[in-house]
Coordinates of C-alpha atoms and ligand atoms in Angstrom, one line a residue:
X1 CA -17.2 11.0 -6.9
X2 CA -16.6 14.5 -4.9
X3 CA -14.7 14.6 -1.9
X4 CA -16.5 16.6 0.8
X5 CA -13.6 18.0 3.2
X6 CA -16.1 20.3 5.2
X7 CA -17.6 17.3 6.5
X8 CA -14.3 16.6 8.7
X9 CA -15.5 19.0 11.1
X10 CA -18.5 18.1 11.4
X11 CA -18.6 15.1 12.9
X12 CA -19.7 14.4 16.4
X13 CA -17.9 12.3 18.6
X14 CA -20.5 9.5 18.8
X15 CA -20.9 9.7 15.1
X16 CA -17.3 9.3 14.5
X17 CA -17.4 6.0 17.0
X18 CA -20.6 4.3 15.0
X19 CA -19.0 5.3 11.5
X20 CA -15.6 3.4 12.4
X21 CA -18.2 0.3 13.7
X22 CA -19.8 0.4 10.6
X23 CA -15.9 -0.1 8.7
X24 CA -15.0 -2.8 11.4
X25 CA -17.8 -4.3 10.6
X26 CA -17.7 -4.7 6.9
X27 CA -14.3 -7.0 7.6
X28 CA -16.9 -9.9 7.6
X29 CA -20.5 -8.9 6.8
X30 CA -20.9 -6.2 3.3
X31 CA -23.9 -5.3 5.1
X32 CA -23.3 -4.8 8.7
X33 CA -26.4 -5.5 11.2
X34 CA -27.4 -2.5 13.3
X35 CA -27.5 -4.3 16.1
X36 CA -23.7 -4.8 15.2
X37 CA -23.1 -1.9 15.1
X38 CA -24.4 -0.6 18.2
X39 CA -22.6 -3.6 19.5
X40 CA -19.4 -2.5 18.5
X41 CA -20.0 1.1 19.2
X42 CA -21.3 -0.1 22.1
X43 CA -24.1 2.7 22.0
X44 CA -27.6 2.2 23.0
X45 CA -30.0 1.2 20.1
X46 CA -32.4 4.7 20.7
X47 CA -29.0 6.7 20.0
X48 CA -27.5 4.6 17.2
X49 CA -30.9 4.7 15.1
X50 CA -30.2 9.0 15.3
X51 CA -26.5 8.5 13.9
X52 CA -27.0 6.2 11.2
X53 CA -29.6 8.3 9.8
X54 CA -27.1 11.2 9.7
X55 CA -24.5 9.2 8.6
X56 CA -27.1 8.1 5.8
X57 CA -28.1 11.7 5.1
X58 CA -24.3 12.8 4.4
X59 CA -23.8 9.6 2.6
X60 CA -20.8 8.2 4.4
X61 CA -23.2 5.1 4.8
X62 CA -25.6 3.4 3.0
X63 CA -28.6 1.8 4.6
X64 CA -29.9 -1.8 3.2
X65 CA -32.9 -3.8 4.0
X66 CA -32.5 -6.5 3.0
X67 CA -34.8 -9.9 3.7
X68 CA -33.0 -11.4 6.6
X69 CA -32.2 -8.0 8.6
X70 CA -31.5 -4.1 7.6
X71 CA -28.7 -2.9 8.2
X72 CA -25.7 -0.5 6.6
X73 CA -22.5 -0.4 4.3
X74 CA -19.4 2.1 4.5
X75 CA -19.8 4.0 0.9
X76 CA -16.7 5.0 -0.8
X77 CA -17.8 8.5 0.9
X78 CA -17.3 7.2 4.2
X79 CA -13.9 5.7 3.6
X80 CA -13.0 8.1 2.1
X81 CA -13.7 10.4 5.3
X82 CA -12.2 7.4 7.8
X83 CA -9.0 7.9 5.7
X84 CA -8.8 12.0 5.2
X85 CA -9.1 11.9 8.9
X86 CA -6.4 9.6 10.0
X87 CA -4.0 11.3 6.9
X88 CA -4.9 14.9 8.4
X89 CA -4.2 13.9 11.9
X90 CA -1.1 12.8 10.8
X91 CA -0.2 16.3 9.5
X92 CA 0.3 14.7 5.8
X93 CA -2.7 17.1 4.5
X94 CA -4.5 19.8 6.1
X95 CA -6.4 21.2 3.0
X96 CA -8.1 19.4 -0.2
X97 CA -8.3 21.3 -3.3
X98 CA -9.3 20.5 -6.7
X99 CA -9.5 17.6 -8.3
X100 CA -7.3 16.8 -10.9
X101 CA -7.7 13.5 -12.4
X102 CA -10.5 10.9 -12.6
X103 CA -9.6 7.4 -13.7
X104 CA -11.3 4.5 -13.9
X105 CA -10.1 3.3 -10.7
X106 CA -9.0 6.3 -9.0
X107 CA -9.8 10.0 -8.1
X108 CA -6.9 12.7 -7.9
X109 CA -6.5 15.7 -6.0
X110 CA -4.2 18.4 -5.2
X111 CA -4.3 18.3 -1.4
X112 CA -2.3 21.0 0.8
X113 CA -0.4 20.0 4.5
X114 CA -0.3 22.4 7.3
X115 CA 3.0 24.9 5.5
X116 CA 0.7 24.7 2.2
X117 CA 3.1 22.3 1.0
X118 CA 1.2 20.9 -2.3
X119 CA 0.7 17.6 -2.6
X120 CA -1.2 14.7 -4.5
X121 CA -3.9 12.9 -3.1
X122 CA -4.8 9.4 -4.9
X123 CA -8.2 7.3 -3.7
X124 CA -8.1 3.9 -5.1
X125 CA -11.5 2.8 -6.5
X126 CA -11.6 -0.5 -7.7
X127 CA -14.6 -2.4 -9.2
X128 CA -17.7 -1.7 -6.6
X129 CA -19.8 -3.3 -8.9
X130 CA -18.0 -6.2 -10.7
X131 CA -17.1 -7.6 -7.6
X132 CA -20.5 -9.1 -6.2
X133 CA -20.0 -10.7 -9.7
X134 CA -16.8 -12.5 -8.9
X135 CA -17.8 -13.1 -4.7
X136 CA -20.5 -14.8 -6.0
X137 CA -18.9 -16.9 -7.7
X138 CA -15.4 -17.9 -5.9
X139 CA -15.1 -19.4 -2.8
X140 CA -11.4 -17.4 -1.3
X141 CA -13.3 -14.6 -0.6
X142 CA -16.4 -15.9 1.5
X143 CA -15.3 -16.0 4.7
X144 CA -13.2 -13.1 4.6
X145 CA -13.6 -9.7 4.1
X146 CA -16.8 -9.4 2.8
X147 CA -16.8 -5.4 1.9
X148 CA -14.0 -6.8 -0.6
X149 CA -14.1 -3.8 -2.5
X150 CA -12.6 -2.0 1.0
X151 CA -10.2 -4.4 1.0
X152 CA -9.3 -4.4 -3.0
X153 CA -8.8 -0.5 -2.8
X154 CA -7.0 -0.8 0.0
X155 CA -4.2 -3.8 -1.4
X156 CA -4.0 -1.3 -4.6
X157 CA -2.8 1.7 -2.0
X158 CA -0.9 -0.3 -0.2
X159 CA 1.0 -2.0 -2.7
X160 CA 1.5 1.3 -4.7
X161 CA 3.0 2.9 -2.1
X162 CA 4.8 0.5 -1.5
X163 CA 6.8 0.4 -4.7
X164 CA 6.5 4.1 -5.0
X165 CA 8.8 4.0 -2.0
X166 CA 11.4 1.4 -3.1
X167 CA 11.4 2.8 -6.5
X168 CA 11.7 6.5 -5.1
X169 CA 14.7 5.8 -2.6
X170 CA 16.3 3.7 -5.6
X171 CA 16.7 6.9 -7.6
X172 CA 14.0 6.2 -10.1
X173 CA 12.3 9.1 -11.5
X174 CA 8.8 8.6 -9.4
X175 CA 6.4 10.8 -7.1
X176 CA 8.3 11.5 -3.2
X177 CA 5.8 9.4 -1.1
X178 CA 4.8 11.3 1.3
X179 CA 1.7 8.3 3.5
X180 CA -0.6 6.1 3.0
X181 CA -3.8 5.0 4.5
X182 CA -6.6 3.0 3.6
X183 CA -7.3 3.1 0.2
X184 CA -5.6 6.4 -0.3
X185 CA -1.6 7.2 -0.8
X186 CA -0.3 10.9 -0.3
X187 CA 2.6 12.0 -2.9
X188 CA 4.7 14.6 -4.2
X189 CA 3.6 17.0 -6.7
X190 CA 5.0 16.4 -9.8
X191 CA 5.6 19.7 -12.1
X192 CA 5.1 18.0 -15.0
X193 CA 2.6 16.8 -17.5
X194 CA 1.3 14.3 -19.3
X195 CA 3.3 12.5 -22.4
X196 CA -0.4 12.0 -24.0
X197 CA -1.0 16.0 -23.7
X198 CA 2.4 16.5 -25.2
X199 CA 2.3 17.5 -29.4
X200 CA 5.8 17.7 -29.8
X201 CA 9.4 17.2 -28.7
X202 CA 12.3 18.7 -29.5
X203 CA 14.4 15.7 -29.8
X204 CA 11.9 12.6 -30.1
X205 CA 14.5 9.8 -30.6
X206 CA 16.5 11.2 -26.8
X207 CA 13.0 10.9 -25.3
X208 CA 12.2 7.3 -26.7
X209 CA 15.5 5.9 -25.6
X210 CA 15.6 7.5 -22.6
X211 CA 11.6 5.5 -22.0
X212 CA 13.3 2.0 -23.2
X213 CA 16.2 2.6 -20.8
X214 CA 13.7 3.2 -17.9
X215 CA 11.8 -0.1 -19.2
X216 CA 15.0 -1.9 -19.0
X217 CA 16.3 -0.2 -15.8
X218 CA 13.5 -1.4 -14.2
X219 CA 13.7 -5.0 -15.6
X220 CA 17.3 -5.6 -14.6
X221 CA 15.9 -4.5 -11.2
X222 CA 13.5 -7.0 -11.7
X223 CA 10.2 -5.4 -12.5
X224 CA 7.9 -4.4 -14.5
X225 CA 6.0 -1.4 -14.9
X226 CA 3.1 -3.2 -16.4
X227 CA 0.9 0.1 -17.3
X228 CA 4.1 1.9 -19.1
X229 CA 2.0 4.5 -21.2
X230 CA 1.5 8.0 -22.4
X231 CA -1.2 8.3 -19.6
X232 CA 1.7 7.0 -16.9
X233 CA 4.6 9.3 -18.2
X234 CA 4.7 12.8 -16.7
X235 CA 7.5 15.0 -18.8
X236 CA 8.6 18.3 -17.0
X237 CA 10.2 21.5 -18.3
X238 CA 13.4 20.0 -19.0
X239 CA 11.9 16.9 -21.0
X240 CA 12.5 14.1 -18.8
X241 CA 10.2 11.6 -18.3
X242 CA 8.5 10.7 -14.7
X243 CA 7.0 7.2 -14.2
X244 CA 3.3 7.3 -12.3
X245 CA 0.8 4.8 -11.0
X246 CA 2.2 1.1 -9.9
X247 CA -0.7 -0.9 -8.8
X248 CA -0.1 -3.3 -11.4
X249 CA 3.4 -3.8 -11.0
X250 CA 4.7 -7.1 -11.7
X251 CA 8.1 -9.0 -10.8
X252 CA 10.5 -10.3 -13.7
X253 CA 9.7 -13.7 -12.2
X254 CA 5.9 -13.3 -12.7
X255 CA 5.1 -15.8 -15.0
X256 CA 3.9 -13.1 -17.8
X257 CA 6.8 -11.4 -17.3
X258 CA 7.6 -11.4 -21.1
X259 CA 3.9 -10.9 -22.0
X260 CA 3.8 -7.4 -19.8
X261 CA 7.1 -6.5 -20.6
X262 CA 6.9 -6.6 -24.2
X263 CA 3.4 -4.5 -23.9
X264 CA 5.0 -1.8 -22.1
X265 CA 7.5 -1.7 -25.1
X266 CA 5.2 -2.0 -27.9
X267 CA 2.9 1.0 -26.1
X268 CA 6.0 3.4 -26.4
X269 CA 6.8 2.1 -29.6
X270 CA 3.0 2.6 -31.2
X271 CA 2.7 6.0 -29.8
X272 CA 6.0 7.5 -31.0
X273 CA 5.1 6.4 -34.1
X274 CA 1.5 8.0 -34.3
X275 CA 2.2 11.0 -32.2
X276 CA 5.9 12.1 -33.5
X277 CA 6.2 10.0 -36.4
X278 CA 9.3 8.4 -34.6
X279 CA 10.4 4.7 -35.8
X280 CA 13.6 2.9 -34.4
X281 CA 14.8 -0.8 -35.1
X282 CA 16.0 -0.5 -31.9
X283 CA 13.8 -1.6 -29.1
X284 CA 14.3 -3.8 -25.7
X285 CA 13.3 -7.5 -25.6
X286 CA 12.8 -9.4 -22.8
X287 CA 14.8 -12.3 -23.1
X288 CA 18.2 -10.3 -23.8
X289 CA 18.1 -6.9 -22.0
X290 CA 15.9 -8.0 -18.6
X291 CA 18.8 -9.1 -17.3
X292 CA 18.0 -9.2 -13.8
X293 CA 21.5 -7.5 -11.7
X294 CA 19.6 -6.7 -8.1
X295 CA 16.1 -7.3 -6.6
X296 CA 13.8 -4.2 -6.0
X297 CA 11.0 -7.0 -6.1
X298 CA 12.2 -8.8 -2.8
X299 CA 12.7 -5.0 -1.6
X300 CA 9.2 -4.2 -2.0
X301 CA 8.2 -7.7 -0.3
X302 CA 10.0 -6.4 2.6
X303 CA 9.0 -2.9 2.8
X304 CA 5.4 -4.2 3.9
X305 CA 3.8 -5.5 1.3
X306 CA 3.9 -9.2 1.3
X307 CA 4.5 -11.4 -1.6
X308 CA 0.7 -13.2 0.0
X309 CA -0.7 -10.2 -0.2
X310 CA 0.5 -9.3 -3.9
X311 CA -0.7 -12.4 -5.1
X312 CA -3.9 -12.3 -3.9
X313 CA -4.1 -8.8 -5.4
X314 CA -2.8 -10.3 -8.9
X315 CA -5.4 -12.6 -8.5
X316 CA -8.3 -10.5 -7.5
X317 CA -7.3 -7.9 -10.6
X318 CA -7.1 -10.5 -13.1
X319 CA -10.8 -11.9 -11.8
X320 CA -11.5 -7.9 -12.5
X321 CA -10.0 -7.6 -15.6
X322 CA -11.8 -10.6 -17.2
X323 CA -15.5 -9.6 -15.3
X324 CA -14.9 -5.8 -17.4
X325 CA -14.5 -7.2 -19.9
X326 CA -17.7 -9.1 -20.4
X327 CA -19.8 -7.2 -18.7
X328 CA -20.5 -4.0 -21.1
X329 CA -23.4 -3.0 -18.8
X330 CA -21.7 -2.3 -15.8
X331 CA -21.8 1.2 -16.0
X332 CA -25.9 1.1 -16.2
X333 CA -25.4 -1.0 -13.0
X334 CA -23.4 1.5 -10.8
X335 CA -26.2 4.3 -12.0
X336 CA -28.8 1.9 -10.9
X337 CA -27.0 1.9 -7.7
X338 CA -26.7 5.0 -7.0
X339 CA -29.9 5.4 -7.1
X340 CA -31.0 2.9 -5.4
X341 CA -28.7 4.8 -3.0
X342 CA -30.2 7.7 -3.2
X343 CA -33.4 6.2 -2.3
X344 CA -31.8 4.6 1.1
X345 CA -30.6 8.3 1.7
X346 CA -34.0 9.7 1.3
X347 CA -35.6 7.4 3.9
X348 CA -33.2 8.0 6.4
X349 CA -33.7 11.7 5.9
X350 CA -37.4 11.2 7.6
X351 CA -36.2 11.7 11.3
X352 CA -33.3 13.8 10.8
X353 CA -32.9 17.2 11.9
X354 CA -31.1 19.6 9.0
X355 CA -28.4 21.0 10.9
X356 CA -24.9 19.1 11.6
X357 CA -23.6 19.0 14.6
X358 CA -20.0 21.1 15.2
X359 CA -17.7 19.6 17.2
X360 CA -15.0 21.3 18.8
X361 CA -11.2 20.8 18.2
X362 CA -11.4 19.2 21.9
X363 CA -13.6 17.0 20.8
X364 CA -12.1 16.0 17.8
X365 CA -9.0 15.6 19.6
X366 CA -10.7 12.8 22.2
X367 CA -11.6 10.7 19.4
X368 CA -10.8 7.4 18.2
X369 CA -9.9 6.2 22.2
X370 CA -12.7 3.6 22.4
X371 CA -12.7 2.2 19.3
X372 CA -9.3 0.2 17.9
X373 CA -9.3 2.0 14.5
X374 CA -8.5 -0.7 12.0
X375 CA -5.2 0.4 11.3
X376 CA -2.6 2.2 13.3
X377 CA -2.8 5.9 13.4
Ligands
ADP1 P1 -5.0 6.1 -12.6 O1 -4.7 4.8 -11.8 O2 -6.5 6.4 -12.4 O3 -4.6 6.0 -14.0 P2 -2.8 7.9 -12.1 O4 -1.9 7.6 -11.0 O5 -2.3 7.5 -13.5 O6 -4.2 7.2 -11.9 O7 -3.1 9.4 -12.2 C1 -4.1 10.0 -13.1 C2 -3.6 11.3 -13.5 O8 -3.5 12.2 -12.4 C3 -2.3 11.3 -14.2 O9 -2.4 11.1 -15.6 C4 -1.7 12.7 -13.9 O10 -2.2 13.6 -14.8 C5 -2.3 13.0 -12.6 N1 -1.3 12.7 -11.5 C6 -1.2 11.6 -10.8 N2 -0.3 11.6 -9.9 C7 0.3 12.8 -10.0 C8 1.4 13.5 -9.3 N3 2.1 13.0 -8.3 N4 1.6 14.8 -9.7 C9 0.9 15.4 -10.6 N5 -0.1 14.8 -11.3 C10 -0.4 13.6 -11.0
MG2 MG1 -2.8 6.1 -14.9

């Protein structure tokens, strides 16, 4: 998924107003009504015809007519703008640069703030597709928040950053975080790189106990890493190791605990032994080393990110985990999408003109005071 930057100056002041409708919107409809729209934008329905279609045309919405009514859906392109916007008025990034990871679930990119400061910038993507699977079929998500995989993306942000934070002002060797917004967080740069591109150590054994000490470290803290891999674990000039990507941390009181804990053990065991032929009898188990001494866990529940809203989030990623699983199609599905996306695009184009609209800083400035953005700026 590319990340168009340009398009933040482009946007006219009334477009700006209908595309943060269209987001309030999706909170209870994952295809938002025009007429809601221009409701909430509260814009005439001649002029909000014109700015959907741009919108449309740039792809920061997606039009759907469906049997009962037509109407729109943010795309990940237009959260994605809703949040570069808020971040860059912040002053946490002025300039995006290149991408440099693509997960599953998330997009990377090297972003700059206004001193050229580098920085990392991390969208959450979680399951587009696989979720109409799973709204279909449970009941907890019907009446709420029905672009759920907004409000999925947005929990995994949320609740990274969130431990990022405690772990980073514990003295834990994590990314500085820097803000967070929407589905997006804002980090440090780590100088470092990854222990799966890594073909050798000088000492193998320092490195491994340094990993089981981190596992454990964090255990008697009362978490779990959950995700504690070769992918996960940065290792900078001086060999020592630096722990990314929490959205599936889990407490010591989780009720896998032991299950996830011996997994992130048995990862760093299995890929010492493959990649540096490195074996030790000596390796952490739960029961006798995860002795809890403090509570970073109860931290993180009170830095903002409630223990409601991390179970729902446990919940929602195991309903995920178990849909991937046995759906081996699903990548057919989102290409079907996307063109069927496309298609939507290509409609809209009919009664468009070609050329975007510039706004001026003034203008850009005067935004955002009729609509209640959905979170604080
Ligand atoms: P995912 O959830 O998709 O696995 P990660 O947070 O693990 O995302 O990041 C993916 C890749 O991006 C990492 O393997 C690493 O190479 C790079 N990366 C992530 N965060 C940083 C960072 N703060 N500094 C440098 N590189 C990073
Ligand atoms: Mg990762």
């Amino acid at each position: 998924m590319k990340l168009d930057a340009k398009q933040l100056r482009y946007m006219s002041n009334d477009e700006f107003r209908v595309l943060t409708a269209v987001e309030m919107g999706s909170r209870n409809h994952e295809v938002v009504p025009t007429q809601l729209i221009a409701h909430i934008a509260k814009l005439k329905a001649g002029g909000i015809t014109k700015i959907l279609s741009e919108l449309a045309r740039t792809s920061l919405v997606a039009r759907v007519q469906n049997a009962k009514y037509e109407g729109y859906r943010l795309t990940y392109g237009g959260y994605d703008y809703l949040a570069l916007r808020t971040l860059s008025k912040r002053g946490a990034i002025y300039s995006v640069g290149n991408q440099i990871g693509v997960g599953k679930e998330s997009d990377i990119y090297i972003v700059a703030d206004d001193e050229g400061i580098q920085r990392v910038l991390k969208l959450h993507r979680l399951g587009r597709t696989s979720f109409r699977n799973i709204k279909e079929k449970r009941d907890y998500l019907r009446n709420r928040n029905a672009g759920s995989w907004l409000y999925l993306s947005r929990l995994s942000a949320m609740k990274e950053y969130a431990f990022m934070k405690v772990l980073h002002e514990n003295g834990y060797p994590v990314p500085e975080p820097v803000d967070q917004n929407r589905h997006t967080i804002v980090m440090g740069l780590i100088d470092a790189f990854p222990l799966c591109q890594i073909s050798e150590v000088a000492h193998p054994g320092k490195l491994y106990s340094e990993l089981m000490d981190l596992i454990v470290r964090l255990a008697c803290a009362g978490l779990i890493h959950g995700d504690f891999n070769e992918f996960n674990i940065m290792i900078n000039d001086k060999g020592e190791p630096i722990l990314i990507d929490f959205p599936q941390m889990v407490s010591t009181s989780h009720r896998n605990a032991e299950m996830y804990f011996n997994r992130d053990v048995d990862c760093i065991r299995a890929f010492f032994k493959k990649r540096f032929h490195y074996e030790s009898k000596l390796f952490p188990k739960f029961n006798r080393d995860a002795e809890r001494k403090f509570s970073l866990d109860i931290q993180v529940a009170a830095s903002g990110f409630t223990k409601q809203q991390q179970k729902e989030l446990e919940k929602l990623q195991e309903e995920l985990g178990s849909e991937n699983e046995d759906s081996s199609d699903e990548e057919e599905e989102e290409e079907e999408e996307d063109e069927d996306e496309a298609e939507e695009v290509e409609e809209a184009e009919l009664d468009v003109s070609d050329n975007p609209r510039g706004v001026t800083d003034e203008l850009v400035d005067s935004l955002g005071n009729h609509i209640r953005p959905s979170e604080p700026e």
